[in-house]
CSV table of C-alpha atoms in Angstrom, one decimal:
chain,number,residue,atom,x,y,z
A,1,UNK,CA,-48.2,-1.1,-16.9
A,2,UNK,CA,-51.2,1.0,-15.7
A,3,UNK,CA,-52.2,0.4,-12.6
A,4,UNK,CA,-55.5,2.3,-12.0
A,5,UNK,CA,-58.3,0.7,-12.6
A,6,UNK,CA,-59.8,0.3,-16.5
A,7,UNK,CA,-63.0,-1.2,-17.1
A,8,UNK,CA,-60.7,-4.0,-20.0
A,9,UNK,CA,-58.9,-5.8,-19.3
A,10,UNK,CA,-58.2,-6.2,-23.7
A,11,UNK,CA,-60.3,-4.7,-25.7
A,12,UNK,CA,-59.8,-5.4,-29.5
A,13,UNK,CA,-59.3,-2.8,-31.7
A,14,UNK,CA,-60.4,-3.9,-35.7
A,15,UNK,CA,-62.5,-7.0,-33.7
A,16,UNK,CA,-63.9,-6.8,-37.5
A,17,UNK,CA,-61.5,-7.4,-39.8
A,18,UNK,CA,-60.2,-10.3,-41.0
A,19,UNK,CA,-57.7,-11.3,-38.3
A,20,UNK,CA,-59.2,-9.3,-36.3
A,21,UNK,CA,-62.9,-11.5,-35.6
A,22,UNK,CA,-60.1,-14.5,-35.0
A,23,UNK,CA,-58.4,-12.7,-32.7
A,24,UNK,CA,-61.9,-12.2,-31.4
A,25,UNK,CA,-63.0,-15.8,-31.4
A,26,UNK,CA,-59.6,-16.6,-29.1
A,27,UNK,CA,-60.3,-14.6,-27.1
A,28,UNK,CA,-63.2,-15.6,-26.0
A,29,UNK,CA,-61.6,-19.3,-25.2
A,30,UNK,CA,-59.5,-17.8,-23.6
A,31,UNK,CA,-61.8,-15.9,-21.2
A,32,UNK,CA,-63.8,-19.5,-19.9
A,33,UNK,CA,-61.2,-21.1,-20.1
A,34,UNK,CA,-61.6,-23.1,-16.6
A,35,UNK,CA,-57.5,-22.4,-15.6
A,36,UNK,CA,-58.8,-18.8,-15.4
A,37,UNK,CA,-59.5,-17.7,-11.6
A,38,UNK,CA,-60.7,-14.7,-11.7
A,39,UNK,CA,-62.9,-13.0,-14.7
A,40,UNK,CA,-61.3,-11.5,-18.4
A,41,UNK,CA,-63.2,-8.2,-18.7
A,42,UNK,CA,-62.7,-7.4,-22.5
A,43,UNK,CA,-63.8,-5.4,-25.3
A,44,UNK,CA,-64.3,-5.3,-29.1
A,45,UNK,CA,-63.3,-1.9,-30.7
A,46,UNK,CA,-63.9,0.1,-34.5
A,47,UNK,CA,-66.3,1.8,-36.6
A,48,UNK,CA,-68.8,0.1,-37.0
A,49,UNK,CA,-71.2,-0.8,-34.2
A,50,UNK,CA,-73.6,-3.5,-36.9
A,51,UNK,CA,-70.4,-5.5,-37.6
A,52,UNK,CA,-68.9,-6.2,-34.1
A,53,UNK,CA,-72.0,-7.5,-33.1
A,54,UNK,CA,-72.0,-10.2,-36.3
A,55,UNK,CA,-68.6,-11.3,-35.0
A,56,UNK,CA,-69.3,-11.6,-31.2
A,57,UNK,CA,-73.0,-13.7,-32.8
A,58,UNK,CA,-71.3,-15.4,-35.4
A,59,UNK,CA,-68.1,-16.1,-32.3
A,60,UNK,CA,-71.4,-17.4,-30.2
A,61,UNK,CA,-72.0,-19.6,-32.6
A,62,UNK,CA,-69.2,-21.3,-33.2
A,63,UNK,CA,-68.4,-21.3,-29.4
A,64,UNK,CA,-71.9,-22.5,-28.3
A,65,UNK,CA,-72.0,-19.3,-26.4
A,66,UNK,CA,-75.3,-17.5,-27.2
A,67,UNK,CA,-75.6,-15.1,-24.4
A,68,UNK,CA,-71.6,-14.1,-25.4
A,69,UNK,CA,-72.7,-10.3,-27.4
A,70,UNK,CA,-74.0,-9.0,-23.9
A,71,UNK,CA,-70.8,-10.3,-22.1
A,72,UNK,CA,-68.7,-8.1,-24.5
A,73,UNK,CA,-68.5,-3.9,-24.3
A,74,UNK,CA,-68.5,-2.5,-27.4
A,75,UNK,CA,-65.9,0.8,-28.8
A,76,UNK,CA,-67.1,2.4,-32.1
A,77,UNK,CA,-64.4,4.6,-32.9
A,78,UNK,CA,-62.0,5.0,-35.8
A,79,UNK,CA,-58.5,5.1,-37.0
A,80,UNK,CA,-58.7,8.7,-38.2
A,81,UNK,CA,-60.4,9.6,-35.8
A,82,UNK,CA,-57.5,10.3,-32.5
A,83,UNK,CA,-59.8,12.0,-30.3
A,84,UNK,CA,-61.4,7.9,-30.4
A,85,UNK,CA,-58.6,6.0,-30.5
A,86,UNK,CA,-58.1,7.8,-27.2
A,87,UNK,CA,-60.8,6.8,-25.8
A,88,UNK,CA,-60.8,3.6,-26.7
A,89,UNK,CA,-57.3,3.2,-25.1
A,90,UNK,CA,-58.6,5.3,-22.0
A,91,UNK,CA,-60.7,2.0,-21.3
A,92,UNK,CA,-58.0,-0.8,-21.7
A,93,UNK,CA,-55.0,-1.7,-20.2
A,94,UNK,CA,-53.8,-3.3,-23.0
A,95,UNK,CA,-55.0,-2.7,-26.4
A,96,UNK,CA,-54.9,-5.7,-29.3
A,97,UNK,CA,-54.2,-3.7,-32.6
A,98,UNK,CA,-55.6,-5.3,-34.9
A,99,UNK,CA,-56.0,-2.9,-38.2
A,100,UNK,CA,-52.7,-3.0,-40.9
A,101,UNK,CA,-50.5,-2.6,-43.5
A,102,UNK,CA,-49.6,-1.5,-40.8
A,103,UNK,CA,-47.2,1.8,-41.8
A,104,UNK,CA,-50.7,3.3,-43.0
A,105,UNK,CA,-52.8,2.8,-39.6
A,106,UNK,CA,-49.9,1.5,-36.6
A,107,UNK,CA,-49.2,4.7,-35.5
A,108,UNK,CA,-52.1,6.4,-34.4
A,109,UNK,CA,-52.8,4.2,-32.1
A,110,UNK,CA,-49.2,3.3,-30.8
A,111,UNK,CA,-50.0,7.8,-29.9
A,112,UNK,CA,-53.6,6.6,-28.3
A,113,UNK,CA,-52.8,3.7,-26.3
A,114,UNK,CA,-48.5,6.1,-24.7
A,115,UNK,CA,-50.1,8.8,-24.2
A,116,UNK,CA,-52.9,7.0,-21.8
A,117,UNK,CA,-51.1,4.5,-20.3
A,118,UNK,CA,-52.3,1.5,-21.9
A,119,UNK,CA,-49.8,-1.2,-23.0
A,120,UNK,CA,-50.1,-2.6,-27.4
A,121,UNK,CA,-49.7,-5.1,-28.6
A,122,UNK,CA,-49.9,-6.1,-33.0
A,123,UNK,CA,-48.8,-9.1,-34.5
A,124,UNK,CA,-47.1,-6.7,-37.3
A,125,UNK,CA,-44.8,-8.4,-40.1
A,126,UNK,CA,-43.7,-5.2,-41.9
A,127,UNK,CA,-39.7,-4.8,-40.5
A,128,UNK,CA,-40.1,-0.5,-41.7
A,129,UNK,CA,-42.9,0.3,-39.3
A,130,UNK,CA,-41.6,-2.2,-36.0
A,131,UNK,CA,-37.7,-1.0,-36.6
A,132,UNK,CA,-39.5,2.8,-37.5
A,133,UNK,CA,-41.9,2.5,-34.2
A,134,UNK,CA,-38.8,1.8,-31.6
A,135,UNK,CA,-37.3,5.3,-32.9
A,136,UNK,CA,-40.1,7.1,-32.2
A,137,UNK,CA,-41.4,5.3,-29.2
A,138,UNK,CA,-39.5,3.5,-27.5
A,139,UNK,CA,-38.3,7.2,-25.1
A,140,UNK,CA,-42.3,8.2,-24.3
A,141,UNK,CA,-43.0,4.6,-24.1
A,142,UNK,CA,-40.1,4.0,-21.0
A,143,UNK,CA,-41.6,7.4,-20.3
A,144,UNK,CA,-45.3,6.2,-19.5
A,145,UNK,CA,-43.6,2.6,-18.4
A,146,UNK,CA,-46.7,1.4,-20.7
A,147,UNK,CA,-45.3,-1.6,-22.3
A,148,UNK,CA,-45.4,-2.0,-26.8
A,149,UNK,CA,-44.9,-5.1,-27.8
A,150,UNK,CA,-45.3,-5.2,-32.7
A,151,UNK,CA,-45.6,-8.9,-34.6
A,152,UNK,CA,-46.5,-11.3,-31.8
A,153,UNK,CA,-48.7,-13.6,-34.2
A,154,UNK,CA,-46.9,-15.5,-36.5
A,155,UNK,CA,-44.6,-12.5,-37.4
A,156,UNK,CA,-42.8,-13.6,-34.9
A,157,UNK,CA,-44.0,-15.0,-32.5
A,158,UNK,CA,-42.3,-19.1,-32.8
A,159,UNK,CA,-39.0,-17.3,-34.6
A,160,UNK,CA,-38.3,-16.0,-32.1
A,161,UNK,CA,-38.9,-17.3,-29.6
A,162,UNK,CA,-38.2,-20.6,-30.6
A,163,UNK,CA,-34.1,-18.7,-30.5
A,164,UNK,CA,-34.5,-17.6,-27.0
A,165,UNK,CA,-36.2,-22.1,-26.1
A,166,UNK,CA,-33.0,-22.8,-28.0
A,167,UNK,CA,-30.5,-21.1,-26.1
A,168,UNK,CA,-32.2,-22.5,-23.1
A,169,UNK,CA,-32.5,-26.1,-24.4
A,170,UNK,CA,-28.9,-25.7,-25.3
A,171,UNK,CA,-25.9,-27.8,-23.1
A,172,UNK,CA,-23.2,-24.2,-23.8
A,173,UNK,CA,-23.1,-21.2,-26.2
A,174,UNK,CA,-26.0,-21.0,-28.7
A,175,UNK,CA,-23.8,-18.8,-32.4
A,176,UNK,CA,-26.1,-19.5,-34.7
A,177,UNK,CA,-28.9,-20.9,-35.9
A,178,UNK,CA,-31.0,-21.7,-39.5
A,179,UNK,CA,-34.3,-21.7,-39.1
A,180,UNK,CA,-36.6,-23.6,-42.3
A,181,UNK,CA,-40.3,-23.0,-42.4
A,182,UNK,CA,-42.1,-25.7,-43.3
A,183,UNK,CA,-45.9,-24.9,-44.4
A,184,UNK,CA,-48.2,-28.0,-44.9
A,185,UNK,CA,-51.6,-27.7,-46.7
A,186,UNK,CA,-55.2,-30.9,-47.2
A,187,UNK,CA,-55.8,-30.9,-50.5
A,188,UNK,CA,-58.0,-27.6,-51.4
A,189,UNK,CA,-54.6,-26.2,-50.7
A,190,UNK,CA,-53.9,-23.1,-48.9
A,191,UNK,CA,-54.8,-19.6,-49.5
A,192,UNK,CA,-54.0,-16.3,-47.9
A,193,UNK,CA,-56.1,-12.9,-46.9
A,194,UNK,CA,-54.7,-10.0,-49.2
A,195,UNK,CA,-53.7,-7.4,-46.4
A,196,UNK,CA,-51.1,-9.6,-45.8
A,197,UNK,CA,-50.6,-9.8,-49.8
A,198,UNK,CA,-50.9,-5.0,-49.5
A,199,UNK,CA,-48.2,-5.1,-47.0
A,200,UNK,CA,-45.9,-7.7,-48.6
A,201,UNK,CA,-46.3,-5.4,-52.0
A,202,UNK,CA,-45.6,-1.7,-49.8
A,203,UNK,CA,-43.6,-3.0,-47.9
A,204,UNK,CA,-40.8,-5.0,-50.3
A,205,UNK,CA,-41.7,-1.5,-53.3
A,206,UNK,CA,-40.4,1.1,-49.6
A,207,UNK,CA,-37.4,-0.7,-48.9
A,208,UNK,CA,-34.4,2.5,-49.6
A,209,UNK,CA,-36.7,3.9,-46.8
A,210,UNK,CA,-36.3,0.5,-43.9
A,211,UNK,CA,-32.2,0.7,-45.9
A,212,UNK,CA,-32.2,5.3,-45.8
A,213,UNK,CA,-34.2,5.1,-41.7
A,214,UNK,CA,-31.2,2.0,-40.5
A,215,UNK,CA,-28.9,4.2,-42.3
A,216,UNK,CA,-29.6,6.2,-40.0
A,217,UNK,CA,-30.0,4.3,-36.9
A,218,UNK,CA,-25.9,4.6,-36.6
A,219,UNK,CA,-25.8,0.9,-34.1
A,220,UNK,CA,-22.4,0.0,-33.9
A,221,UNK,CA,-22.4,-4.2,-35.5
A,222,UNK,CA,-23.2,-7.2,-32.5
A,223,UNK,CA,-20.2,-9.3,-32.1
A,224,UNK,CA,-19.9,-12.2,-33.8
A,225,UNK,CA,-19.5,-15.8,-31.3
A,226,UNK,CA,-17.5,-19.0,-33.4
A,227,UNK,CA,-17.4,-18.6,-36.8
A,228,UNK,CA,-18.8,-16.2,-39.4
A,229,UNK,CA,-22.4,-18.1,-40.3
A,230,UNK,CA,-22.4,-18.0,-44.7
A,231,UNK,CA,-25.0,-17.4,-46.3
A,232,UNK,CA,-27.6,-20.0,-48.2
A,233,UNK,CA,-27.0,-20.1,-52.2
A,234,UNK,CA,-31.3,-18.6,-53.4
A,235,UNK,CA,-32.4,-22.0,-54.5
A,236,UNK,CA,-30.7,-24.9,-51.9
A,237,UNK,CA,-31.1,-28.2,-50.5
A,238,UNK,CA,-31.5,-28.5,-47.3
A,239,UNK,CA,-30.8,-32.5,-46.3
A,240,UNK,CA,-31.7,-32.5,-43.3
A,241,UNK,CA,-34.9,-32.6,-44.5
A,242,UNK,CA,-34.9,-33.9,-48.0
A,243,UNK,CA,-36.5,-30.4,-49.6
A,244,UNK,CA,-35.5,-27.3,-50.9
A,245,UNK,CA,-35.6,-24.1,-49.4
A,246,UNK,CA,-35.2,-20.6,-50.5
A,247,UNK,CA,-34.8,-17.2,-48.2
A,248,UNK,CA,-37.5,-16.9,-45.9
A,249,UNK,CA,-38.3,-12.8,-46.4
A,250,UNK,CA,-41.1,-12.8,-44.1
A,251,UNK,CA,-39.7,-9.6,-40.5
A,252,UNK,CA,-38.7,-12.7,-38.8
A,253,UNK,CA,-35.3,-11.8,-39.3
A,254,UNK,CA,-35.6,-8.1,-38.6
A,255,UNK,CA,-37.3,-8.7,-35.5
A,256,UNK,CA,-34.6,-11.4,-34.3
A,257,UNK,CA,-32.0,-9.6,-35.3
A,258,UNK,CA,-33.6,-6.2,-33.2
A,259,UNK,CA,-34.2,-8.8,-30.2
A,260,UNK,CA,-30.7,-10.3,-29.6
A,261,UNK,CA,-29.6,-6.5,-29.7
A,262,UNK,CA,-31.3,-6.4,-27.2
A,263,UNK,CA,-30.8,-10.0,-25.1
A,264,UNK,CA,-26.6,-8.6,-25.6
A,265,UNK,CA,-26.8,-5.6,-24.2
A,266,UNK,CA,-29.2,-5.4,-21.4
A,267,UNK,CA,-29.0,-9.0,-20.1
A,268,UNK,CA,-24.9,-9.4,-21.4
A,269,UNK,CA,-25.9,-12.5,-23.2
A,270,UNK,CA,-24.4,-13.7,-26.1
A,271,UNK,CA,-25.6,-13.5,-29.2
A,272,UNK,CA,-27.0,-15.4,-31.8
A,273,UNK,CA,-26.8,-15.1,-35.4
A,274,UNK,CA,-29.3,-15.9,-37.6
A,275,UNK,CA,-31.2,-17.0,-41.1
A,276,UNK,CA,-34.1,-17.8,-41.8
A,277,UNK,CA,-35.6,-20.2,-44.9
A,278,UNK,CA,-39.0,-21.4,-45.4
A,279,UNK,CA,-39.0,-24.9,-47.7
A,280,UNK,CA,-41.3,-25.3,-50.9
A,281,UNK,CA,-41.7,-29.0,-51.5
A,282,UNK,CA,-39.3,-30.5,-55.3
A,283,UNK,CA,-38.5,-28.6,-58.5
A,284,UNK,CA,-41.6,-28.9,-60.2
A,285,UNK,CA,-42.7,-25.5,-57.1
A,286,UNK,CA,-39.5,-24.0,-57.2
A,287,UNK,CA,-39.9,-23.4,-60.5
A,288,UNK,CA,-43.0,-21.8,-60.2
A,289,UNK,CA,-41.8,-20.1,-56.7
A,290,UNK,CA,-38.9,-18.5,-59.7
A,291,UNK,CA,-41.5,-17.0,-61.9
A,292,UNK,CA,-43.9,-15.8,-59.1
A,293,UNK,CA,-41.1,-14.4,-57.4
A,294,UNK,CA,-40.0,-12.4,-60.5
A,295,UNK,CA,-42.5,-11.4,-61.3
A,296,UNK,CA,-43.0,-9.8,-58.2
A,297,UNK,CA,-40.3,-8.5,-57.8
A,298,UNK,CA,-40.2,-6.7,-61.2
A,299,UNK,CA,-44.5,-5.6,-60.2
A,300,UNK,CA,-43.7,-3.9,-56.7
A,301,UNK,CA,-41.1,-1.0,-58.0
A,302,UNK,CA,-43.2,0.6,-59.4
A,303,UNK,CA,-46.7,2.9,-58.7
A,304,UNK,CA,-48.7,0.6,-61.6
A,305,UNK,CA,-47.2,-2.3,-60.7
A,306,UNK,CA,-48.2,-2.1,-56.8
A,307,UNK,CA,-51.5,-1.2,-58.1
A,308,UNK,CA,-52.1,-4.1,-60.8
A,309,UNK,CA,-50.6,-6.6,-57.8
A,310,UNK,CA,-52.3,-5.5,-54.7
A,311,UNK,CA,-56.2,-5.2,-57.6
A,312,UNK,CA,-55.2,-9.1,-58.6
A,313,UNK,CA,-53.6,-10.2,-55.3
A,314,UNK,CA,-54.9,-14.3,-56.9
A,315,UNK,CA,-53.4,-14.1,-60.1
A,316,UNK,CA,-50.0,-12.7,-59.2
A,317,UNK,CA,-49.4,-14.8,-56.5
A,318,UNK,CA,-50.8,-18.0,-58.1
A,319,UNK,CA,-54.0,-18.5,-56.0
A,320,UNK,CA,-52.2,-18.2,-52.9
A,321,UNK,CA,-53.6,-14.8,-51.9
A,322,UNK,CA,-57.6,-13.8,-52.6
A,323,UNK,CA,-60.1,-11.2,-51.5
A,324,UNK,CA,-61.9,-13.9,-49.5
A,325,UNK,CA,-59.0,-15.2,-47.7
A,326,UNK,CA,-59.1,-19.1,-46.8
A,327,UNK,CA,-61.9,-21.2,-46.1
A,328,UNK,CA,-62.6,-23.0,-42.9
A,329,UNK,CA,-61.5,-26.3,-44.6
A,330,UNK,CA,-58.5,-24.9,-45.6
A,331,UNK,CA,-58.3,-23.4,-42.5
A,332,UNK,CA,-58.6,-27.1,-40.7
A,333,UNK,CA,-56.2,-29.2,-42.9
A,334,UNK,CA,-53.7,-26.5,-42.6
A,335,UNK,CA,-50.5,-26.3,-40.1
A,336,UNK,CA,-47.3,-25.9,-40.1
A,337,UNK,CA,-42.9,-26.9,-38.6
A,338,UNK,CA,-40.1,-24.1,-37.6
A,339,UNK,CA,-37.5,-26.1,-37.5
A,340,UNK,CA,-34.3,-25.4,-36.0
A,341,UNK,CA,-31.3,-26.1,-36.4
A,342,UNK,CA,-28.5,-24.2,-33.9
A,343,UNK,CA,-24.5,-24.8,-33.2
A,344,UNK,CA,-22.2,-23.6,-30.4
A,345,UNK,CA,-20.0,-24.3,-27.7
A,346,UNK,CA,-20.1,-26.7,-24.6
A,347,UNK,CA,-19.5,-25.0,-21.0
A,348,UNK,CA,-15.7,-24.5,-20.7
A,349,UNK,CA,-14.5,-25.1,-24.8
A,350,UNK,CA,-13.3,-21.3,-26.0
A,351,UNK,CA,-14.6,-20.5,-29.5
A,352,UNK,CA,-11.5,-17.8,-30.5
A,353,UNK,CA,-10.5,-20.7,-33.3
A,354,UNK,CA,-11.9,-23.3,-32.1
A,355,UNK,CA,-14.8,-24.9,-34.5
A,356,UNK,CA,-18.3,-24.9,-32.5
A,357,UNK,CA,-18.0,-28.2,-30.9
A,358,UNK,CA,-22.2,-29.2,-30.4
A,359,UNK,CA,-24.5,-29.0,-32.3
A,360,UNK,CA,-29.4,-28.7,-31.4
A,361,UNK,CA,-32.2,-29.0,-33.1
A,362,UNK,CA,-35.5,-27.8,-31.9
A,363,UNK,CA,-39.1,-27.1,-33.0
A,364,UNK,CA,-41.8,-25.3,-33.2
A,365,UNK,CA,-44.9,-26.9,-34.9
A,366,UNK,CA,-48.6,-25.4,-34.8
A,367,UNK,CA,-51.5,-24.8,-36.4
A,368,UNK,CA,-52.6,-22.8,-39.2
A,369,UNK,CA,-50.5,-20.2,-39.4
A,370,UNK,CA,-52.1,-17.0,-40.6
A,371,UNK,CA,-55.5,-17.3,-38.6
A,372,UNK,CA,-55.7,-19.5,-36.1
A,373,UNK,CA,-51.8,-19.7,-34.9
A,374,UNK,CA,-51.8,-15.8,-35.0
A,375,UNK,CA,-54.2,-15.3,-32.6
A,376,UNK,CA,-53.6,-17.9,-29.9
A,377,UNK,CA,-49.5,-16.5,-30.1
A,378,UNK,CA,-50.9,-12.3,-30.0
A,379,UNK,CA,-53.6,-12.8,-27.1
A,380,UNK,CA,-51.2,-15.1,-24.1
A,381,UNK,CA,-48.2,-12.4,-25.2
A,382,UNK,CA,-51.8,-10.0,-23.6
A,383,UNK,CA,-52.5,-12.6,-21.0
A,384,UNK,CA,-48.1,-12.7,-20.3
A,385,UNK,CA,-47.8,-9.0,-20.0
A,386,UNK,CA,-50.9,-8.9,-17.4
A,387,UNK,CA,-49.6,-12.5,-15.5
A,388,UNK,CA,-46.1,-11.6,-15.3
A,389,UNK,CA,-45.5,-8.1,-15.0
A,390,UNK,CA,-42.9,-8.5,-12.7
A,391,UNK,CA,-41.4,-10.9,-15.5
A,392,UNK,CA,-41.6,-8.3,-18.3
A,393,UNK,CA,-38.1,-5.8,-18.9
A,394,UNK,CA,-38.3,-3.3,-15.4
A,395,UNK,CA,-39.5,0.1,-17.6
A,396,UNK,CA,-42.1,-0.3,-20.7
A,397,UNK,CA,-40.7,1.0,-24.4
A,398,UNK,CA,-41.0,-0.8,-27.2
A,399,UNK,CA,-39.9,-4.6,-27.8
A,400,UNK,CA,-39.1,-7.1,-29.8
A,401,UNK,CA,-41.9,-10.4,-28.8
A,402,UNK,CA,-38.0,-11.9,-27.6
A,403,UNK,CA,-36.7,-8.8,-25.7
A,404,UNK,CA,-40.6,-8.3,-24.1
A,405,UNK,CA,-41.2,-11.9,-22.7
A,406,UNK,CA,-36.9,-14.2,-22.5
A,407,UNK,CA,-38.1,-14.1,-19.0
A,408,UNK,CA,-41.7,-14.7,-18.7
A,409,UNK,CA,-43.7,-18.6,-19.1
A,410,UNK,CA,-45.0,-17.3,-22.5
A,411,UNK,CA,-43.3,-20.9,-24.2
A,412,UNK,CA,-45.4,-23.2,-20.8
A,413,UNK,CA,-48.2,-20.9,-22.4
A,414,UNK,CA,-47.9,-21.4,-25.8
A,415,UNK,CA,-47.1,-25.3,-25.9
A,416,UNK,CA,-50.5,-25.6,-23.2
A,417,UNK,CA,-52.4,-24.6,-26.2
A,418,UNK,CA,-51.2,-26.5,-29.2
A,419,UNK,CA,-47.5,-24.6,-30.1
A,420,UNK,CA,-45.4,-26.5,-28.9
A,421,UNK,CA,-41.5,-26.6,-29.0
A,422,UNK,CA,-39.5,-29.3,-28.7
A,423,UNK,CA,-36.6,-30.8,-28.6
A,424,UNK,CA,-35.8,-33.2,-31.8
A,425,UNK,CA,-32.1,-33.5,-31.2
A,426,UNK,CA,-28.4,-32.4,-29.1
A,427,UNK,CA,-24.9,-33.1,-29.4
A,428,UNK,CA,-21.8,-32.6,-29.5
A,429,UNK,CA,-19.4,-32.5,-31.9
């Protein structure tokens, strides 16, 4: 980590964006945490001073702290101006990058941070960007001793650290995990800001390049321990949760696979196979989602289709995504649960010919995923970077959350702030 004196521990870049304003509020909460022993100096950064000021005023009003705007630094910088990004990076120990879609706007920030010895965290859910940054910048970041850690929001801290938690709680060797995400909404339903929708449209529209990137990487396969985890049907029934489920198409699978590779190759841990699903309730929801999914996958293939998807998110997502994002009422009434079903072998029980003889079920649950859990996860990841330096990977580099934080106390920090990890059951079969 950068050791020279810098004016700010944290800088929230893109603080006036939809996600950035919630991240700024969360940093303001962390600043007055009674457990803090030293002052947390931080700043907001973006293109427009007035908008940044409004974000701080809104946070001050919400948190009942009228002096907040005068306690926080303001940095004016623009993604299209590399010199301004350098200037921002020089003033921070850790940059919290909230400017997406990252495939368009993420790389200049990564570059500026590495060149100026600054660590950087984002909340990206775009596998192509995350994997590309690893191939392009891992060695440069390691040389500089800085940490570039992607997907530190709801994508993909619950899944990635959920598996590490499950492994740590299992009395034996964990070999395979299926996770099921359930989103709970209140009477006014769910809504997600269209920034996430845009990332998905561009990501699915460009899948051929992600395949190309993975083929060029030419990585040797990670060994499979125990029986191969079978994929479920595109629509399957989960008996334990009494709900239909479909594959979860977020970044979790990509992130978890990279973490498991890192833990196997660098810490000699037994790799865990993983599959991710999302529950969709009853058969009516299944039909509605099937139609939405088919529409999406058809339109996303063509340039004009992508333009339509981006122009009318509300229409094509059946009201789940909008340019306004969720209301405060919708946010307050929402929460998530991620349930992990793991299997493996008790100590001393061979995995060669035997069936797994131990099962474990764990859970991560928390508040609304996009704008409450994501800022909590991102800010606690940043605080862990600042305070648990000795437990991070020795050299810097580009990491997944699980690779960076597997030996830190991040899970404890999240537990204290409402993202709760727990064991539901564990039994030898």
